[in-house]
Coordinates of C-alpha atoms in Angstrom, one line a residue:
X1 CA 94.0 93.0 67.6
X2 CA 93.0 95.6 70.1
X3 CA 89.4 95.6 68.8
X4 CA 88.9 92.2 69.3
X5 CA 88.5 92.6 73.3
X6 CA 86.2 94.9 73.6
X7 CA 83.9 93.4 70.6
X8 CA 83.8 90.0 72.9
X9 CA 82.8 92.1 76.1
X10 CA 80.1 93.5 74.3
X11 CA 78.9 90.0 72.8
X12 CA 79.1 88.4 76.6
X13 CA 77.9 91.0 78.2
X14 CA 74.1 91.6 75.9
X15 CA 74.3 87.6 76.4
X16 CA 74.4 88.1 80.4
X17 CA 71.9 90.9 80.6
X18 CA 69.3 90.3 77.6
X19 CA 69.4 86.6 77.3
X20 CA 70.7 84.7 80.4
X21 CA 67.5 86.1 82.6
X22 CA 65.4 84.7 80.1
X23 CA 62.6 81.8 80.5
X24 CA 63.9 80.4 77.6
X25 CA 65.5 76.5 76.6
X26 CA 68.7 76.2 76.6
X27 CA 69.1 75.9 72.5
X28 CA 67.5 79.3 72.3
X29 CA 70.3 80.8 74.4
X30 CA 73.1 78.9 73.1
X31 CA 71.8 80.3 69.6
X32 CA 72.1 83.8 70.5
X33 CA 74.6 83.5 72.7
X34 CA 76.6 82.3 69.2
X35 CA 74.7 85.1 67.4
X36 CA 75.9 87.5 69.3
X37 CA 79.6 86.2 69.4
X38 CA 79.6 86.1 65.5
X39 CA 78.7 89.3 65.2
X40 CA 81.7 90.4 67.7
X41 CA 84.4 88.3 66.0
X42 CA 83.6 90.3 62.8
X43 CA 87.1 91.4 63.1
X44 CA 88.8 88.2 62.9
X45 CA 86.1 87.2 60.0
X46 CA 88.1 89.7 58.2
X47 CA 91.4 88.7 59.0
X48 CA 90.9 85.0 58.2
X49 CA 88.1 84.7 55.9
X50 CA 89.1 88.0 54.3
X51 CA 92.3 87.5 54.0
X52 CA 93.3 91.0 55.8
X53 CA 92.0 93.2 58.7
X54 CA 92.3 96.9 57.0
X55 CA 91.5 95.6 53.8
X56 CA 89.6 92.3 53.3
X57 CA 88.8 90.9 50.1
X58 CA 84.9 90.2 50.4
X59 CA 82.2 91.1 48.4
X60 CA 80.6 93.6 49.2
X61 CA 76.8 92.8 50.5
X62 CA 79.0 90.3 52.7
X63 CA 81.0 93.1 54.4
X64 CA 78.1 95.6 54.9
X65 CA 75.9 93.0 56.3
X66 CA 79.0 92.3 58.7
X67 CA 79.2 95.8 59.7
X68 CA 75.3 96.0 60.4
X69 CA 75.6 92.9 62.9
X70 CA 78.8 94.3 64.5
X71 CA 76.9 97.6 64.6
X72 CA 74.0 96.4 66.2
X73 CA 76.1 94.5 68.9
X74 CA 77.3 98.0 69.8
X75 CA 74.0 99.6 69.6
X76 CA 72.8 96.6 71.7
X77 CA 75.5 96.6 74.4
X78 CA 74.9 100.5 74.5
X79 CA 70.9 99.5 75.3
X80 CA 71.4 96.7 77.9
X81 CA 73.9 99.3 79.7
X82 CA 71.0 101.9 80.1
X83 CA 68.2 99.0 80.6
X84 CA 70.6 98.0 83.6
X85 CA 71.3 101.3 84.7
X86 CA 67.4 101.8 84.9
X87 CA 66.9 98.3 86.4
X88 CA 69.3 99.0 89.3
X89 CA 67.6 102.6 89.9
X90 CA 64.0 101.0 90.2
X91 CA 65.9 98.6 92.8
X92 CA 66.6 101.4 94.7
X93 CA 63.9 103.3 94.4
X94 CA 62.5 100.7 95.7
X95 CA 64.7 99.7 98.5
X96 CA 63.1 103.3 99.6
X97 CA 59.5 102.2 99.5
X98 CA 58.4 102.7 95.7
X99 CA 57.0 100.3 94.1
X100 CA 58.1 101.2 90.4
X101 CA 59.4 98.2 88.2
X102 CA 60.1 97.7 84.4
X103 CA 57.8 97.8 82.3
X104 CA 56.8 94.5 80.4
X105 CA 58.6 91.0 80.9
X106 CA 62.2 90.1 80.3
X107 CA 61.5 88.7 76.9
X108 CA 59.8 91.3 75.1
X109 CA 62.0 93.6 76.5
X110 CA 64.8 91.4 74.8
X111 CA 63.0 91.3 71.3
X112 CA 62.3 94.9 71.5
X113 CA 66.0 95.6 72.4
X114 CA 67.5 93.5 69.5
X115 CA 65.0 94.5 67.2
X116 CA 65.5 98.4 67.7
X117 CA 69.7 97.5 67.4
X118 CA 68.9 95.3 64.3
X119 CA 67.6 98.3 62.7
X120 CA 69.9 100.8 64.2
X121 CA 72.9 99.0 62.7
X122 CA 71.0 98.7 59.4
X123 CA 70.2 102.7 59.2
X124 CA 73.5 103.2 60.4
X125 CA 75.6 101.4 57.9
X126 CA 73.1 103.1 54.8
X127 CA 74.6 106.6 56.3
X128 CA 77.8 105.7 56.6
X129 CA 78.0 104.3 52.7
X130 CA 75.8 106.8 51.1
X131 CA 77.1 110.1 49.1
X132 CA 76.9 112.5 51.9
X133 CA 75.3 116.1 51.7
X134 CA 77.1 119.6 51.7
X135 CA 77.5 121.2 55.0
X136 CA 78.2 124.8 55.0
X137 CA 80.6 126.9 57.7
X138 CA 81.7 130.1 57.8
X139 CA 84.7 131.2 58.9
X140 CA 85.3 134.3 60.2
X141 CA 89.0 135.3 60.3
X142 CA 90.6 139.3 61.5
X143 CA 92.9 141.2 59.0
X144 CA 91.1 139.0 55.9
X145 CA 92.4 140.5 52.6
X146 CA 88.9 142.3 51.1
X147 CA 89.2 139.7 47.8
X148 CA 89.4 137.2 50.1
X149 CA 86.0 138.0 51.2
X150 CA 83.7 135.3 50.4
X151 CA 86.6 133.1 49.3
X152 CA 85.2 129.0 49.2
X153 CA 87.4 125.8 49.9
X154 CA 85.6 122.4 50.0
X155 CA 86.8 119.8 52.5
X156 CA 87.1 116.3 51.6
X157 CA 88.7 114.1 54.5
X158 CA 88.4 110.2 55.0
X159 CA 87.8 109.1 51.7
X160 CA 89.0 105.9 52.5
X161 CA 88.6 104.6 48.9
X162 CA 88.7 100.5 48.6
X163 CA 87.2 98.0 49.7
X164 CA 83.2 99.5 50.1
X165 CA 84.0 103.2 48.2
X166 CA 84.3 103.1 44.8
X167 CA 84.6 105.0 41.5
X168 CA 81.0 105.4 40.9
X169 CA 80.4 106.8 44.7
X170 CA 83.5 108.9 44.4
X171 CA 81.9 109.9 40.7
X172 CA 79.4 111.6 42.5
X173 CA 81.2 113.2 45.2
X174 CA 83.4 115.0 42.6
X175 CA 79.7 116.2 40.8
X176 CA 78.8 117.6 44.0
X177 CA 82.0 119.3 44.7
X178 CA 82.1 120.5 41.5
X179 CA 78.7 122.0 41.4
X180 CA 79.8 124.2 44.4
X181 CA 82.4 125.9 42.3
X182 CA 84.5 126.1 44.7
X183 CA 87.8 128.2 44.5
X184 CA 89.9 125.4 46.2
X185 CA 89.6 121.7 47.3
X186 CA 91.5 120.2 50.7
X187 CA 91.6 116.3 51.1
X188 CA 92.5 115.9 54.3
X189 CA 94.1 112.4 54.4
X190 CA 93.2 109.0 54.6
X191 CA 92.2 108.7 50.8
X192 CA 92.8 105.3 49.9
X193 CA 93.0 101.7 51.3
X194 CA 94.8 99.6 48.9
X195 CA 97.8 99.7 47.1
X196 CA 97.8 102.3 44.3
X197 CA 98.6 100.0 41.1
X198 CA 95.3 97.9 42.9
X199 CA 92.9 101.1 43.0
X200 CA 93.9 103.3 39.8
X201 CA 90.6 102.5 38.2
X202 CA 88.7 103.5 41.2
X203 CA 90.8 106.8 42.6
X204 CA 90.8 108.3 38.9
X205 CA 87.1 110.3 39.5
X206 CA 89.5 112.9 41.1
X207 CA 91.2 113.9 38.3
X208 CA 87.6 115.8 37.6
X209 CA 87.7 117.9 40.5
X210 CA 87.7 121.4 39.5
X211 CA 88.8 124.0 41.6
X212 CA 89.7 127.5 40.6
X213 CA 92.8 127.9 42.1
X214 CA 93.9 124.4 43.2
X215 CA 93.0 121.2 44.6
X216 CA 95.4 119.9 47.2
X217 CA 95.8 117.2 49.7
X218 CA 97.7 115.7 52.6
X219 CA 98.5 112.1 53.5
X220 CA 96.7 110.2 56.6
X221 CA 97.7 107.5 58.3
X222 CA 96.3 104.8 56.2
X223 CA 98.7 106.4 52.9
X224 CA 101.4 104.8 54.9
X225 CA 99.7 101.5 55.1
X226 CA 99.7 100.8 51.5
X227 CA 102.9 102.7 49.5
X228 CA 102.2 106.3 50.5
X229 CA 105.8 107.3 48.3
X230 CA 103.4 105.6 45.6
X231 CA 100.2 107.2 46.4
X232 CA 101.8 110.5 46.4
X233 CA 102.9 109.9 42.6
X234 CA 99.5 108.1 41.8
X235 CA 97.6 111.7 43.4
X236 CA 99.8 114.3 41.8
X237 CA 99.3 112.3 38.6
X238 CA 95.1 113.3 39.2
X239 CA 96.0 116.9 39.3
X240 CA 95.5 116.5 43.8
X241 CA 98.4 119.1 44.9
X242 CA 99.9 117.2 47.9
X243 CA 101.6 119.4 50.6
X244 CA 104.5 117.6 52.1
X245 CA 105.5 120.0 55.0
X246 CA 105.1 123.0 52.3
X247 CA 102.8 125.5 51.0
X248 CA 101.3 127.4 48.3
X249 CA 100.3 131.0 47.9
X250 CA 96.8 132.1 46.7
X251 CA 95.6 135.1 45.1
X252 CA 94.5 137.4 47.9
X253 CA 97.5 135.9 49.9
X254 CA 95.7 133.5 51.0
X255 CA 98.5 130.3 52.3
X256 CA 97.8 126.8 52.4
X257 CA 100.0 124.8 53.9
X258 CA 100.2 120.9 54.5
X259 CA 101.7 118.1 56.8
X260 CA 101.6 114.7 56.5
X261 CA 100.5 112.2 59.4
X262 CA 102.9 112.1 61.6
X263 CA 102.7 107.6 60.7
X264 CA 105.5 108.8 58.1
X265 CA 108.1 109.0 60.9
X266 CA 107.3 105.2 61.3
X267 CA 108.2 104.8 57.7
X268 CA 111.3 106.7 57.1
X269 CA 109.7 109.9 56.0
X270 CA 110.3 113.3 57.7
X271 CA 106.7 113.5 59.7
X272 CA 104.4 116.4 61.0
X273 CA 106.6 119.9 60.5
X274 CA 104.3 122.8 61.0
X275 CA 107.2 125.4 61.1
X276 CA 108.6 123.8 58.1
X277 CA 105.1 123.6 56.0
X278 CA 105.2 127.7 56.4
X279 CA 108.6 128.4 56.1
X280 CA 109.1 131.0 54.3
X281 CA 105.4 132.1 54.0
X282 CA 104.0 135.8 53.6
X283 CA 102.2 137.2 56.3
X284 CA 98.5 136.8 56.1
X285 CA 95.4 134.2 56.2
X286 CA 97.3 130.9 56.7
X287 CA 95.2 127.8 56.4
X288 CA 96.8 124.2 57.5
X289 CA 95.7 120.8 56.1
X290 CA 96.7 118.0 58.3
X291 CA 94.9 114.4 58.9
X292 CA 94.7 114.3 62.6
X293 CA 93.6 117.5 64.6
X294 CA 96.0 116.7 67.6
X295 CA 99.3 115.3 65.9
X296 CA 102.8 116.1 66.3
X297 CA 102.6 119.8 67.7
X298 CA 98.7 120.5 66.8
X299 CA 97.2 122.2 66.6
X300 CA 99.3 125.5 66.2
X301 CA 99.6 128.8 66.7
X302 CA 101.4 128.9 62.9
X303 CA 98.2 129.0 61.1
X304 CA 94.4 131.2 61.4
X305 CA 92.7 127.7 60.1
X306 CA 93.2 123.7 60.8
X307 CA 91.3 121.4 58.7
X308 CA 92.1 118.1 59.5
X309 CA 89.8 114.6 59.9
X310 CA 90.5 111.3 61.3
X311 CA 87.8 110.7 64.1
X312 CA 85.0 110.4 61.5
X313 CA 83.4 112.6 63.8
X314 CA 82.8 109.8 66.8
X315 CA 80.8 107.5 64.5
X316 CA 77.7 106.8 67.0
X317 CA 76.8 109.4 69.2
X318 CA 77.3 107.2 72.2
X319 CA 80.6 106.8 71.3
X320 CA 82.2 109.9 70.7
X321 CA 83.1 111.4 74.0
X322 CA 85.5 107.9 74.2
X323 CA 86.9 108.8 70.3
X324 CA 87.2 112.6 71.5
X325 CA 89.4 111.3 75.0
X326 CA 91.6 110.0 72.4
X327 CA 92.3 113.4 70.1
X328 CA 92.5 115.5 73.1
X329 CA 88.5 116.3 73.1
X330 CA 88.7 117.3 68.9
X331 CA 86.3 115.1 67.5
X332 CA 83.6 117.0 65.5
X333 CA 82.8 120.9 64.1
X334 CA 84.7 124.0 65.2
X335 CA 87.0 124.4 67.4
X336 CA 88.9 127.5 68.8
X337 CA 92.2 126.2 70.5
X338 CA 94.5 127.5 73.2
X339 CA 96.3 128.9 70.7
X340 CA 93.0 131.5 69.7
X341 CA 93.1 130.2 66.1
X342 CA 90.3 127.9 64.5
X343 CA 90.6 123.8 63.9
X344 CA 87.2 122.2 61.9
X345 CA 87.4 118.5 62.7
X346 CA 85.7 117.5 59.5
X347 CA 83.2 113.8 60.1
X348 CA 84.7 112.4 57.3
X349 CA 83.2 112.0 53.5
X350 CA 84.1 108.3 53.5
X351 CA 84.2 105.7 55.9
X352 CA 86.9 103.5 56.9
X353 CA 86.0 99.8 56.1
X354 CA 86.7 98.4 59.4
X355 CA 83.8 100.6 61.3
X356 CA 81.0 101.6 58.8
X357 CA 78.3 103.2 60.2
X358 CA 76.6 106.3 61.8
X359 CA 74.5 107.3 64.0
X360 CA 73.5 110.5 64.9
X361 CA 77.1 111.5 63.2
X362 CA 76.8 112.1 59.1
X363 CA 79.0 112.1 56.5
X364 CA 79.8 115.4 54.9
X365 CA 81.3 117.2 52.4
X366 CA 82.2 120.5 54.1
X367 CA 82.4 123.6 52.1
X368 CA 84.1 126.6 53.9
X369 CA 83.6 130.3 53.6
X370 CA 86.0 132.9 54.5
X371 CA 84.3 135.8 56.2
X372 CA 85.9 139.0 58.0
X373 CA 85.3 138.9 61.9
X374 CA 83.4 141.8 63.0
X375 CA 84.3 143.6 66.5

């Protein structure tokens, strides 16, 4: 579990730098040494109490108040870095004859750390659960068709319906979508965690999307985790238009095209095919749906427009430069690649399970507008 590491670094290190100084007994230490540790192992709480790590089976107040505590750890580990980062430049500050020094003594500096974390991981798990607000972007694009102009596709990405998202928060996402009336929908992947004969009862809010011309949607990686062959039946069967390496034509012109995540290649399917996904295509405004913005061969020169998801934006602001190392710096907003077209990283709608919170990084539902670029 490659997780699990870094989670008991954290743990050992907060105990080493918050608690170890302390003028404290050595139950009190031992206690939140263990607290801290508990809160670290939340991944193997899920594999053996939960019965699976992608997808445990725990109620739910039990799995949000686990991701709180493994939140806070980070927040805290985060804090105890920059506590000893100041610590050590007061040390040599005054190695040069200053006489600065932290403020307050080691223990309240302790309780106000774990305090401030204990809330942090709190606020942050209420963001990343909540029905997230519409964010707005305009896109401008050269040569757009002039019915085009002010053409409006909502993003959904990250749905990541199971275990925590359900029908009723999904319920409301489709209201909110649907108020926009929007002219088409793109799910970018990652919709579901859980098999589809499992999660029927909750996916089925998305047979009320309403789109004028079409919603459609993509597979992510997690599809492949749980019968993606059967989620792609399950979604067409909800009206969701999935793009397999193919595309459709809008009025105007206007192509969407789709790939799925390149994790089908691990399961016998085709994989990423961008060239394939247009083949055939007319020439004008091309728009690509795919789950990750740096899979096999993205982004592309094929297409004006990327929308994928994936890095839920970074998650904590402290943490997405490390997530945005791993896509090839794409983690969050607009981008304009090498190859002088556009890719939107969306944050994610949902939230995967295994990491649910945010800070500093909201959820969104992201509704585009197509705009002709001015010289």
């Amino acid at each position: 579990m490659r997780l699990l590491l870094p989670s008991v670094i954290a743990a050992v290190y907060c105990f080493m730098s918050l608690v170890l100084p302390l003028k404290a007994g050595f139950v009190l230490k031992a206690l939140m040494g263990a607290a801290f540790l508990a809160a670290g192992l939340k991944y193997v709480f899920y594999q053996v109490v939960g019965g699976g790590f992608f997808r445990p089976e725990l109620p739910i107040p039990v799995m949000l108040a686990a991701e709180a505590l493994y939140a806070a750890l980070l927040v805290l580990f985060f804090l105890a870095l920059v506590k000893d980062a100041a610590s050590l430049g007061l040390w040599l500050a005054r190695r040069m004859g200053a006489s600065w020094r932290m403020p307050l003594t080691g223990g309240i500096r302790c309780t106000i750390l774990v305090v401030l974390a204990l809330a942090s991981g709190a606020w942050g798990t209420w963001q990343a659960v909540r029905v997230p607000d519409v964010h707005t972007v305009e896109l401008e694009l050269e040569k757009l068709p002039a019915e085009l102009e002010g053409f409006t596709l909502v993003q959904l990405s990250d749905l990541h319906i199971g275990p925590v998202q359900k029908a009723a928060w999904l319920e409301e996402v489709v209201r909110r979508v649907n108020a926009l009336s929007p002219d088409a929908v793109a799910i970018t992947g990652d919709i579901a965690d859980g098999l589809p004969r499992a999660l029927s009862r909750e996916m089925a809010p998305l047979a009320e999307l309403r789109a004028k011309y079409g919603v459609f949607g993509v597979t992510g990686n997690h599809e492949y985790y749980y019968d993606a062959r059967g989620w792609l039946q399950e979604l067409s069967s909800l009206g969701v238009i999935m793009l397999n390496n193919e595309h459709r034509v809008l009025p105007g012109g206007l192509v969407i095209g789709g790939v799925p995540d390149n994790t089908a290649a691990r399961f016998g399917g085709r994989g990423t095919d961008v060239k394939a996904a247009f083949s055939g295509a007319p020439e004008g405004p091309r728009i690509l749906l795919a789950h990750k913005p740096n899979d096999k061969g993205l982004p592309s020169s094929v297409a004006d427009v990327q929308l994928s998801g994936h890095t839920h934006g970074g998650l904590i602001f402290f943490l997405a430069p490390l997530i945005g190392h791993y896509n090839d710096g794409y983690v969050l907003g607009l981008y304009h690649t090498p190859q002088g077209k556009l890719l939107y990283v969306s944050p994610g709608t949902g939230l995967w399970n295994g990491f649910s919170c945010r800070l500093g990084i909201p959820s969104e539902i992201t509704r585009f507008v197509l705009k002709t670029k001015r010289p």
